[in-house]
Amino acid sequence: MIMEQKFIRAFGYIFTQNTYEQGLRYKLIPKEIITCTIFCSRGRAESYDAETGERLPDNFAGRMFAATDFDRPQGYDILVTEPTTVYCYDELMNDNHKLDLEPVDLPQGQNTVFENGTKFLLCEGVLYINSVSFTAPAAISITTGDKVVTPETRCLGLKIA
């Protein structure tokens, strides 16, 4: 396996989950992802300007990119330095619907409160709500009042507005 792709349904939307093996090198072309928001839930990848070779900031767990962040027209050369998983929300795959996505990084063992009405896509990790375990990937909707969330592991995900 070099790259594995799965489609994740959450709250009526489709997210693409891409998992990359360590050592993979590939070219990312911005025009191919112009309507995507990308969230890295696990791993690390080095990024270079495809034209100049200039080292750019790494992609790492917890980092989110919007389409407007991809400003190198010649693209990016990517080197996956750790097994990496990213989630992509593509408006084109979702009837041109724009979502307000907020990255969330919950440290292991640190309780937090999800307010009533929260929609959360758990992308990495295991957490508990009222003694019920959720393992990524999982769509979690809080509908019966505010809930205390307890991460068993570091948990990364996206709040959806």
mmCIF file of N, CA, C and O in Angstrom, residues 57-144:
data_model
loop_
_atom_site.group_PDB
_atom_site.id
_atom_site.type_symbol
_atom_site.label_atom_id
_atom_site.label_comp_id
_atom_site.label_asym_id
_atom_site.label_seq_id
_atom_site.Cartn_x
_atom_site.Cartn_y
_atom_site.Cartn_z
ATOM 1 N N PRO A 57 6.716 24.910 5.447
ATOM 2 C CA PRO A 57 6.286 24.307 6.717
ATOM 3 C C PRO A 57 5.734 22.890 6.513
ATOM 4 O O PRO A 57 5.058 22.604 5.531
ATOM 5 N N ASP A 58 6.064 22.017 7.474
ATOM 6 C CA ASP A 58 5.600 20.635 7.435
ATOM 7 C C ASP A 58 4.089 20.559 7.633
ATOM 8 O O ASP A 58 3.475 21.450 8.224
ATOM 9 N N ASN A 59 3.524 19.464 7.161
ATOM 10 C CA ASN A 59 2.157 19.097 7.500
ATOM 11 C C ASN A 59 2.264 18.138 8.681
ATOM 12 O O ASN A 59 3.062 17.205 8.644
ATOM 13 N N PHE A 60 1.498 18.365 9.723
ATOM 14 C CA PHE A 60 1.607 17.554 10.935
ATOM 15 C C PHE A 60 0.238 17.415 11.587
ATOM 16 O O PHE A 60 -0.689 18.159 11.267
ATOM 17 N N ALA A 61 0.124 16.450 12.480
ATOM 18 C CA ALA A 61 -1.144 16.180 13.156
ATOM 19 C C ALA A 61 -1.669 17.444 13.829
ATOM 20 O O ALA A 61 -0.970 18.079 14.611
ATOM 21 N N GLY A 62 -2.906 17.801 13.479
ATOM 22 C CA GLY A 62 -3.560 18.972 14.043
ATOM 23 C C GLY A 62 -3.585 20.174 13.111
ATOM 24 O O GLY A 62 -4.279 21.146 13.372
ATOM 25 N N ARG A 63 -2.836 20.111 12.015
ATOM 26 C CA ARG A 63 -2.766 21.239 11.091
ATOM 27 C C ARG A 63 -3.889 21.153 10.059
ATOM 28 O O ARG A 63 -4.185 20.088 9.538
ATOM 29 N N MET A 64 -4.477 22.320 9.746
ATOM 30 C CA MET A 64 -5.545 22.381 8.759
ATOM 31 C C MET A 64 -5.163 23.397 7.688
ATOM 32 O O MET A 64 -4.595 24.445 7.987
ATOM 33 N N PHE A 65 -5.470 23.048 6.436
ATOM 34 C CA PHE A 65 -5.222 23.917 5.297
ATOM 35 C C PHE A 65 -6.530 24.166 4.554
ATOM 36 O O PHE A 65 -7.282 23.222 4.310
ATOM 37 N N ALA A 66 -6.745 25.406 4.165
ATOM 38 C CA ALA A 66 -7.841 25.729 3.259
ATOM 39 C C ALA A 66 -7.260 25.833 1.856
ATOM 40 O O ALA A 66 -6.044 25.977 1.685
ATOM 41 N N ALA A 67 -8.110 25.784 0.856
ATOM 42 C CA ALA A 67 -7.645 25.860 -0.529
ATOM 43 C C ALA A 67 -6.815 27.120 -0.764
ATOM 44 O O ALA A 67 -5.839 27.097 -1.520
ATOM 45 N N THR A 68 -7.146 28.210 -0.090
ATOM 46 C CA THR A 68 -6.417 29.470 -0.282
ATOM 47 C C THR A 68 -5.000 29.416 0.285
ATOM 48 O O THR A 68 -4.187 30.288 -0.026
ATOM 49 N N ASP A 69 -4.678 28.416 1.112
ATOM 50 C CA ASP A 69 -3.332 28.278 1.670
ATOM 51 C C ASP A 69 -2.342 27.718 0.648
ATOM 52 O O ASP A 69 -1.137 27.794 0.847
ATOM 53 N N PHE A 70 -2.843 27.150 -0.431
ATOM 54 C CA PHE A 70 -1.977 26.541 -1.440
ATOM 55 C C PHE A 70 -1.673 27.586 -2.509
ATOM 56 O O PHE A 70 -2.420 27.748 -3.466
ATOM 57 N N ASP A 71 -0.552 28.308 -2.312
ATOM 58 C CA ASP A 71 -0.247 29.456 -3.155
ATOM 59 C C ASP A 71 0.937 29.230 -4.097
ATOM 60 O O ASP A 71 1.450 30.173 -4.681
ATOM 61 N N ARG A 72 1.385 28.010 -4.249
ATOM 62 C CA ARG A 72 2.493 27.701 -5.159
ATOM 63 C C ARG A 72 1.912 27.107 -6.442
ATOM 64 O O ARG A 72 1.533 25.934 -6.470
ATOM 65 N N PRO A 73 1.819 27.910 -7.518
ATOM 66 C CA PRO A 73 1.145 27.420 -8.730
ATOM 67 C C PRO A 73 1.799 26.188 -9.354
ATOM 68 O O PRO A 73 1.123 25.395 -10.007
ATOM 69 N N GLN A 74 3.104 26.007 -9.173
ATOM 70 C CA GLN A 74 3.782 24.839 -9.742
ATOM 71 C C GLN A 74 3.593 23.590 -8.890
ATOM 72 O O GLN A 74 4.014 22.508 -9.276
ATOM 73 N N GLY A 75 3.019 23.766 -7.701
ATOM 74 C CA GLY A 75 2.731 22.626 -6.852
ATOM 75 C C GLY A 75 3.758 22.431 -5.751
ATOM 76 O O GLY A 75 4.650 23.255 -5.531
ATOM 77 N N TYR A 76 3.607 21.309 -5.087
ATOM 78 C CA TYR A 76 4.413 20.980 -3.917
ATOM 79 C C TYR A 76 4.958 19.562 -4.074
ATOM 80 O O TYR A 76 4.241 18.670 -4.515
ATOM 81 N N ASP A 77 6.203 19.386 -3.689
ATOM 82 C CA ASP A 77 6.767 18.044 -3.571
ATOM 83 C C ASP A 77 6.632 17.650 -2.103
ATOM 84 O O ASP A 77 7.066 18.387 -1.212
ATOM 85 N N ILE A 78 6.018 16.510 -1.863
ATOM 86 C CA ILE A 78 5.719 16.057 -0.514
ATOM 87 C C ILE A 78 6.514 14.785 -0.219
ATOM 88 O O ILE A 78 6.560 13.877 -1.048
ATOM 89 N N LEU A 79 7.125 14.731 0.968
ATOM 90 C CA LEU A 79 7.797 13.531 1.461
ATOM 91 C C LEU A 79 7.157 13.158 2.787
ATOM 92 O O LEU A 79 7.216 13.927 3.760
ATOM 93 N N VAL A 80 6.540 11.996 2.835
ATOM 94 C CA VAL A 80 5.879 11.525 4.052
ATOM 95 C C VAL A 80 6.954 10.935 4.965
ATOM 96 O O VAL A 80 7.575 9.932 4.629
ATOM 97 N N THR A 81 7.182 11.580 6.121
ATOM 98 C CA THR A 81 8.245 11.147 7.039
ATOM 99 C C THR A 81 7.733 10.259 8.163
ATOM 100 O O THR A 81 8.530 9.639 8.861
ATOM 101 N N GLU A 82 6.427 10.227 8.365
ATOM 102 C CA GLU A 82 5.767 9.333 9.317
ATOM 103 C C GLU A 82 4.473 8.874 8.660
ATOM 104 O O GLU A 82 3.897 9.618 7.864
ATOM 105 N N PRO A 83 3.978 7.683 8.994
ATOM 106 C CA PRO A 83 2.660 7.303 8.457
ATOM 107 C C PRO A 83 1.663 8.435 8.756
ATOM 108 O O PRO A 83 1.581 8.916 9.883
ATOM 109 N N THR A 84 0.947 8.869 7.728
ATOM 110 C CA THR A 84 0.145 10.089 7.826
ATOM 111 C C THR A 84 -1.277 9.854 7.326
ATOM 112 O O THR A 84 -1.484 9.186 6.322
ATOM 113 N N THR A 85 -2.232 10.447 8.046
ATOM 114 C CA THR A 85 -3.632 10.424 7.627
ATOM 115 C C THR A 85 -4.136 11.855 7.538
ATOM 116 O O THR A 85 -3.935 12.649 8.459
ATOM 117 N N VAL A 86 -4.773 12.164 6.413
ATOM 118 C CA VAL A 86 -5.402 13.472 6.247
ATOM 119 C C VAL A 86 -6.857 13.270 5.831
ATOM 120 O O VAL A 86 -7.202 12.278 5.194
ATOM 121 N N TYR A 87 -7.680 14.216 6.230
ATOM 122 C CA TYR A 87 -9.083 14.255 5.834
ATOM 123 C C TYR A 87 -9.270 15.451 4.923
ATOM 124 O O TYR A 87 -8.748 16.532 5.193
ATOM 125 N N CYS A 88 -10.039 15.253 3.856
ATOM 126 C CA CYS A 88 -10.329 16.326 2.915
ATOM 127 C C CYS A 88 -11.837 16.520 2.842
ATOM 128 O O CYS A 88 -12.581 15.555 2.648
ATOM 129 N N TYR A 89 -12.261 17.758 3.020
ATOM 130 C CA TYR A 89 -13.649 18.110 2.740
ATOM 131 C C TYR A 89 -13.626 18.878 1.429
ATOM 132 O O TYR A 89 -13.045 19.960 1.338
ATOM 133 N N ASP A 90 -14.237 18.312 0.404
ATOM 134 C CA ASP A 90 -14.261 18.911 -0.926
ATOM 135 C C ASP A 90 -15.676 19.377 -1.229
ATOM 136 O O ASP A 90 -16.613 18.569 -1.283
ATOM 137 N N GLU A 91 -15.827 20.689 -1.418
ATOM 138 C CA GLU A 91 -17.145 21.252 -1.713
ATOM 139 C C GLU A 91 -17.764 20.610 -2.957
ATOM 140 O O GLU A 91 -18.976 20.420 -3.015
ATOM 141 N N LEU A 92 -16.943 20.286 -3.958
ATOM 142 C CA LEU A 92 -17.469 19.709 -5.194
ATOM 143 C C LEU A 92 -18.115 18.352 -4.961
ATOM 144 O O LEU A 92 -19.051 17.976 -5.666
ATOM 145 N N MET A 93 -17.624 17.607 -3.973
ATOM 146 C CA MET A 93 -18.216 16.300 -3.653
ATOM 147 C C MET A 93 -19.455 16.437 -2.779
ATOM 148 O O MET A 93 -20.111 15.450 -2.473
ATOM 149 N N ASN A 94 -19.744 17.665 -2.357
ATOM 150 C CA ASN A 94 -20.845 17.921 -1.428
ATOM 151 C C ASN A 94 -21.783 19.006 -1.953
ATOM 152 O O ASN A 94 -22.170 19.917 -1.217
ATOM 153 N N ASP A 95 -22.125 18.899 -3.236
ATOM 154 C CA ASP A 95 -23.073 19.821 -3.876
ATOM 155 C C ASP A 95 -22.709 21.291 -3.660
ATOM 156 O O ASP A 95 -23.583 22.129 -3.423
ATOM 157 N N ASN A 96 -21.399 21.595 -3.711
ATOM 158 C CA ASN A 96 -20.878 22.962 -3.554
ATOM 159 C C ASN A 96 -21.219 23.591 -2.203
ATOM 160 O O ASN A 96 -21.251 24.817 -2.069
ATOM 161 N N HIS A 97 -21.482 22.751 -1.208
ATOM 162 C CA HIS A 97 -21.806 23.243 0.137
ATOM 163 C C HIS A 97 -20.526 23.574 0.895
ATOM 164 O O HIS A 97 -19.664 22.721 1.063
ATOM 165 N N LYS A 98 -20.412 24.818 1.347
ATOM 166 C CA LYS A 98 -19.261 25.235 2.156
ATOM 167 C C LYS A 98 -19.556 24.906 3.616
ATOM 168 O O LYS A 98 -20.671 25.118 4.083
ATOM 169 N N LEU A 99 -18.545 24.379 4.304
ATOM 170 C CA LEU A 99 -18.687 24.106 5.733
ATOM 171 C C LEU A 99 -17.708 24.965 6.513
ATOM 172 O O LEU A 99 -16.600 25.238 6.055
ATOM 173 N N ASP A 100 -18.131 25.377 7.692
ATOM 174 C CA ASP A 100 -17.245 26.049 8.633
ATOM 175 C C ASP A 100 -16.643 24.949 9.506
ATOM 176 O O ASP A 100 -17.343 24.371 10.346
ATOM 177 N N LEU A 101 -15.365 24.622 9.271
ATOM 178 C CA LEU A 101 -14.684 23.542 9.990
ATOM 179 C C LEU A 101 -13.681 24.129 10.964
ATOM 180 O O LEU A 101 -12.919 25.031 10.616
ATOM 181 N N GLU A 102 -13.675 23.596 12.181
ATOM 182 C CA GLU A 102 -12.735 24.048 13.213
ATOM 183 C C GLU A 102 -11.920 22.849 13.688
ATOM 184 O O GLU A 102 -12.486 21.867 14.178
ATOM 185 N N PRO A 103 -10.574 22.920 13.556
ATOM 186 C CA PRO A 103 -9.760 21.809 14.045
ATOM 187 C C PRO A 103 -9.784 21.742 15.572
ATOM 188 O O PRO A 103 -9.797 22.776 16.250
ATOM 189 N N VAL A 104 -9.816 20.518 16.096
ATOM 190 C CA VAL A 104 -9.851 20.300 17.546
ATOM 191 C C VAL A 104 -8.766 19.290 17.904
ATOM 192 O O VAL A 104 -8.640 18.249 17.261
ATOM 193 N N ASP A 105 -7.982 19.614 18.923
ATOM 194 C CA ASP A 105 -6.916 18.736 19.426
ATOM 195 C C ASP A 105 -7.144 18.566 20.922
ATOM 196 O O ASP A 105 -6.962 19.510 21.692
ATOM 197 N N LEU A 106 -7.593 17.373 21.325
ATOM 198 C CA LEU A 106 -7.910 17.094 22.726
ATOM 199 C C LEU A 106 -6.803 16.249 23.340
ATOM 200 O O LEU A 106 -6.597 15.105 22.926
ATOM 201 N N PRO A 107 -6.081 16.779 24.331
ATOM 202 C CA PRO A 107 -5.015 16.004 24.972
ATOM 203 C C PRO A 107 -5.571 14.796 25.742
ATOM 204 O O PRO A 107 -6.670 14.864 26.303
ATOM 205 N N GLN A 108 -4.813 13.742 25.772
ATOM 206 C CA GLN A 108 -5.198 12.523 26.493
ATOM 207 C C GLN A 108 -5.532 12.848 27.940
ATOM 208 O O GLN A 108 -4.778 13.537 28.625
ATOM 209 N N GLY A 109 -6.702 12.353 28.400
ATOM 210 C CA GLY A 109 -7.094 12.458 29.797
ATOM 211 C C GLY A 109 -7.622 13.811 30.232
ATOM 212 O O GLY A 109 -8.048 13.965 31.373
ATOM 213 N N GLN A 110 -7.619 14.808 29.366
ATOM 214 C CA GLN A 110 -8.068 16.148 29.741
ATOM 215 C C GLN A 110 -9.529 16.331 29.324
ATOM 216 O O GLN A 110 -9.835 16.450 28.148
ATOM 217 N N ASN A 111 -10.416 16.348 30.308
ATOM 218 C CA ASN A 111 -11.843 16.492 30.030
ATOM 219 C C ASN A 111 -12.142 17.840 29.386
ATOM 220 O O ASN A 111 -11.493 18.850 29.697
ATOM 221 N N THR A 112 -13.132 17.840 28.517
ATOM 222 C CA THR A 112 -13.636 19.066 27.914
ATOM 223 C C THR A 112 -15.143 18.914 27.778
ATOM 224 O O THR A 112 -15.671 17.813 27.932
ATOM 225 N N VAL A 113 -15.817 20.004 27.516
ATOM 226 C CA VAL A 113 -17.272 19.963 27.372
ATOM 227 C C VAL A 113 -17.625 20.249 25.915
ATOM 228 O O VAL A 113 -17.155 21.235 25.341
ATOM 229 N N PHE A 114 -18.444 19.379 25.342
ATOM 230 C CA PHE A 114 -19.061 19.634 24.050
ATOM 231 C C PHE A 114 -20.453 20.151 24.336
ATOM 232 O O PHE A 114 -21.238 19.492 25.015
ATOM 233 N N GLU A 115 -20.766 21.325 23.815
ATOM 234 C CA GLU A 115 -22.066 21.937 24.051
ATOM 235 C C GLU A 115 -23.153 21.254 23.225
ATOM 236 O O GLU A 115 -22.879 20.660 22.183
ATOM 237 N N ASN A 116 -24.369 21.362 23.723
ATOM 238 C CA ASN A 116 -25.519 20.841 22.989
ATOM 239 C C ASN A 116 -25.508 21.420 21.574
ATOM 240 O O ASN A 116 -25.280 22.614 21.390
ATOM 241 N N GLY A 117 -25.710 20.583 20.582
ATOM 242 C CA GLY A 117 -25.702 21.010 19.186
ATOM 243 C C GLY A 117 -24.364 20.810 18.487
ATOM 244 O O GLY A 117 -24.270 21.003 17.274
ATOM 245 N N THR A 118 -23.346 20.405 19.236
ATOM 246 C CA THR A 118 -22.022 20.184 18.633
ATOM 247 C C THR A 118 -22.063 19.005 17.677
ATOM 248 O O THR A 118 -22.621 17.950 17.991
ATOM 249 N N LYS A 119 -21.459 19.199 16.513
ATOM 250 C CA LYS A 119 -21.224 18.113 15.559
ATOM 251 C C LYS A 119 -19.724 17.983 15.433
ATOM 252 O O LYS A 119 -19.025 18.955 15.115
ATOM 253 N N PHE A 120 -19.212 16.771 15.706
ATOM 254 C CA PHE A 120 -17.770 16.552 15.770
ATOM 255 C C PHE A 120 -17.404 15.300 14.999
ATOM 256 O O PHE A 120 -17.963 14.225 15.246
ATOM 257 N N LEU A 121 -16.485 15.447 14.060
ATOM 258 C CA LEU A 121 -15.945 14.295 13.344
ATOM 259 C C LEU A 121 -14.635 13.925 14.021
ATOM 260 O O LEU A 121 -13.651 14.655 13.914
ATOM 261 N N LEU A 122 -14.644 12.804 14.745
ATOM 262 C CA LEU A 122 -13.439 12.304 15.401
ATOM 263 C C LEU A 122 -12.584 11.640 14.326
ATOM 264 O O LEU A 122 -12.991 10.638 13.741
ATOM 265 N N CYS A 123 -11.416 12.207 14.068
ATOM 266 C CA CYS A 123 -10.545 11.726 12.990
ATOM 267 C C CYS A 123 -9.430 10.818 13.495
ATOM 268 O O CYS A 123 -8.918 9.994 12.731
ATOM 269 N N GLU A 124 -9.022 10.979 14.744
ATOM 270 C CA GLU A 124 -7.941 10.164 15.312
ATOM 271 C C GLU A 124 -8.167 10.054 16.806
ATOM 272 O O GLU A 124 -8.468 11.044 17.472
ATOM 273 N N GLY A 125 -8.046 8.825 17.329
ATOM 274 C CA GLY A 125 -8.105 8.625 18.761
ATOM 275 C C GLY A 125 -9.351 7.918 19.248
ATOM 276 O O GLY A 125 -10.199 7.475 18.470
ATOM 277 N N VAL A 126 -9.438 7.835 20.585
ATOM 278 C CA VAL A 126 -10.555 7.191 21.278
ATOM 279 C C VAL A 126 -11.008 8.134 22.391
ATOM 280 O O VAL A 126 -10.175 8.633 23.161
ATOM 281 N N LEU A 127 -12.313 8.373 22.472
ATOM 282 C CA LEU A 127 -12.833 9.204 23.564
ATOM 283 C C LEU A 127 -14.103 8.595 24.123
ATOM 284 O O LEU A 127 -14.712 7.715 23.508
ATOM 285 N N TYR A 128 -14.462 9.080 25.305
ATOM 286 C CA TYR A 128 -15.664 8.614 25.996
ATOM 287 C C TYR A 128 -16.596 9.785 26.254
ATOM 288 O O TYR A 128 -16.172 10.875 26.629
ATOM 289 N N ILE A 129 -17.891 9.501 26.060
ATOM 290 C CA ILE A 129 -18.953 10.425 26.451
ATOM 291 C C ILE A 129 -19.960 9.589 27.217
ATOM 292 O O ILE A 129 -20.505 8.621 26.674
ATOM 293 N N ASN A 130 -20.186 9.925 28.488
ATOM 294 C CA ASN A 130 -21.098 9.153 29.346
ATOM 295 C C ASN A 130 -20.780 7.656 29.316
ATOM 296 O O ASN A 130 -21.665 6.823 29.118
ATOM 297 N N SER A 131 -19.532 7.319 29.458
ATOM 298 C CA SER A 131 -19.053 5.925 29.496
ATOM 299 C C SER A 131 -19.219 5.181 28.175
ATOM 300 O O SER A 131 -19.039 3.970 28.123
ATOM 301 N N VAL A 132 -19.579 5.874 27.100
ATOM 302 C CA VAL A 132 -19.690 5.261 25.773
ATOM 303 C C VAL A 132 -18.413 5.606 24.996
ATOM 304 O O VAL A 132 -18.024 6.767 24.902
ATOM 305 N N SER A 133 -17.795 4.575 24.450
ATOM 306 C CA SER A 133 -16.537 4.736 23.726
ATOM 307 C C SER A 133 -16.788 5.056 22.250
ATOM 308 O O SER A 133 -17.640 4.449 21.612
ATOM 309 N N PHE A 134 -16.014 5.998 21.725
ATOM 310 C CA PHE A 134 -16.024 6.339 20.299
ATOM 311 C C PHE A 134 -14.597 6.206 19.782
ATOM 312 O O PHE A 134 -13.671 6.783 20.360
ATOM 313 N N THR A 135 -14.423 5.448 18.696
ATOM 314 C CA THR A 135 -13.118 5.247 18.075
ATOM 315 C C THR A 135 -13.147 5.833 16.668
ATOM 316 O O THR A 135 -14.086 5.580 15.907
ATOM 317 N N ALA A 136 -12.124 6.596 16.333
ATOM 318 C CA ALA A 136 -12.053 7.240 15.017
ATOM 319 C C ALA A 136 -11.993 6.221 13.896
ATOM 320 O O ALA A 136 -11.430 5.146 14.065
ATOM 321 N N PRO A 137 -12.595 6.541 12.761
ATOM 322 C CA PRO A 137 -13.405 7.726 12.508
ATOM 323 C C PRO A 137 -14.825 7.551 13.038
ATOM 324 O O PRO A 137 -15.404 6.476 12.937
ATOM 325 N N ALA A 138 -15.353 8.615 13.618
ATOM 326 C CA ALA A 138 -16.703 8.568 14.187
ATOM 327 C C ALA A 138 -17.344 9.946 14.109
ATOM 328 O O ALA A 138 -16.709 10.952 14.433
ATOM 329 N N ALA A 139 -18.601 9.986 13.691
ATOM 330 C CA ALA A 139 -19.390 11.215 13.696
ATOM 331 C C ALA A 139 -20.157 11.266 15.007
ATOM 332 O O ALA A 139 -20.907 10.352 15.331
ATOM 333 N N ILE A 140 -19.936 12.332 15.770
ATOM 334 C CA ILE A 140 -20.543 12.466 17.088
ATOM 335 C C ILE A 140 -21.414 13.720 17.101
ATOM 336 O O ILE A 140 -20.937 14.817 16.827
ATOM 337 N N SER A 141 -22.689 13.536 17.429
ATOM 338 C CA SER A 141 -23.624 14.643 17.487
ATOM 339 C C SER A 141 -24.166 14.763 18.905
ATOM 340 O O SER A 141 -24.709 13.798 19.449
ATOM 341 N N ILE A 142 -24.007 15.923 19.509
ATOM 342 C CA ILE A 142 -24.468 16.160 20.876
ATOM 343 C C ILE A 142 -25.854 16.802 20.784
ATOM 344 O O ILE A 142 -25.995 17.930 20.321
ATOM 345 N N THR A 143 -26.875 16.046 21.231
ATOM 346 C CA THR A 143 -28.256 16.507 21.041
ATOM 347 C C THR A 143 -29.086 16.574 22.318
ATOM 348 O O THR A 143 -30.220 17.026 22.285
ATOM 349 N N THR A 144 -28.527 16.119 23.439
ATOM 350 C CA THR A 144 -29.325 16.095 24.675
ATOM 351 C C THR A 144 -28.624 16.833 25.807
ATOM 352 O O THR A 144 -28.433 16.310 26.894
#
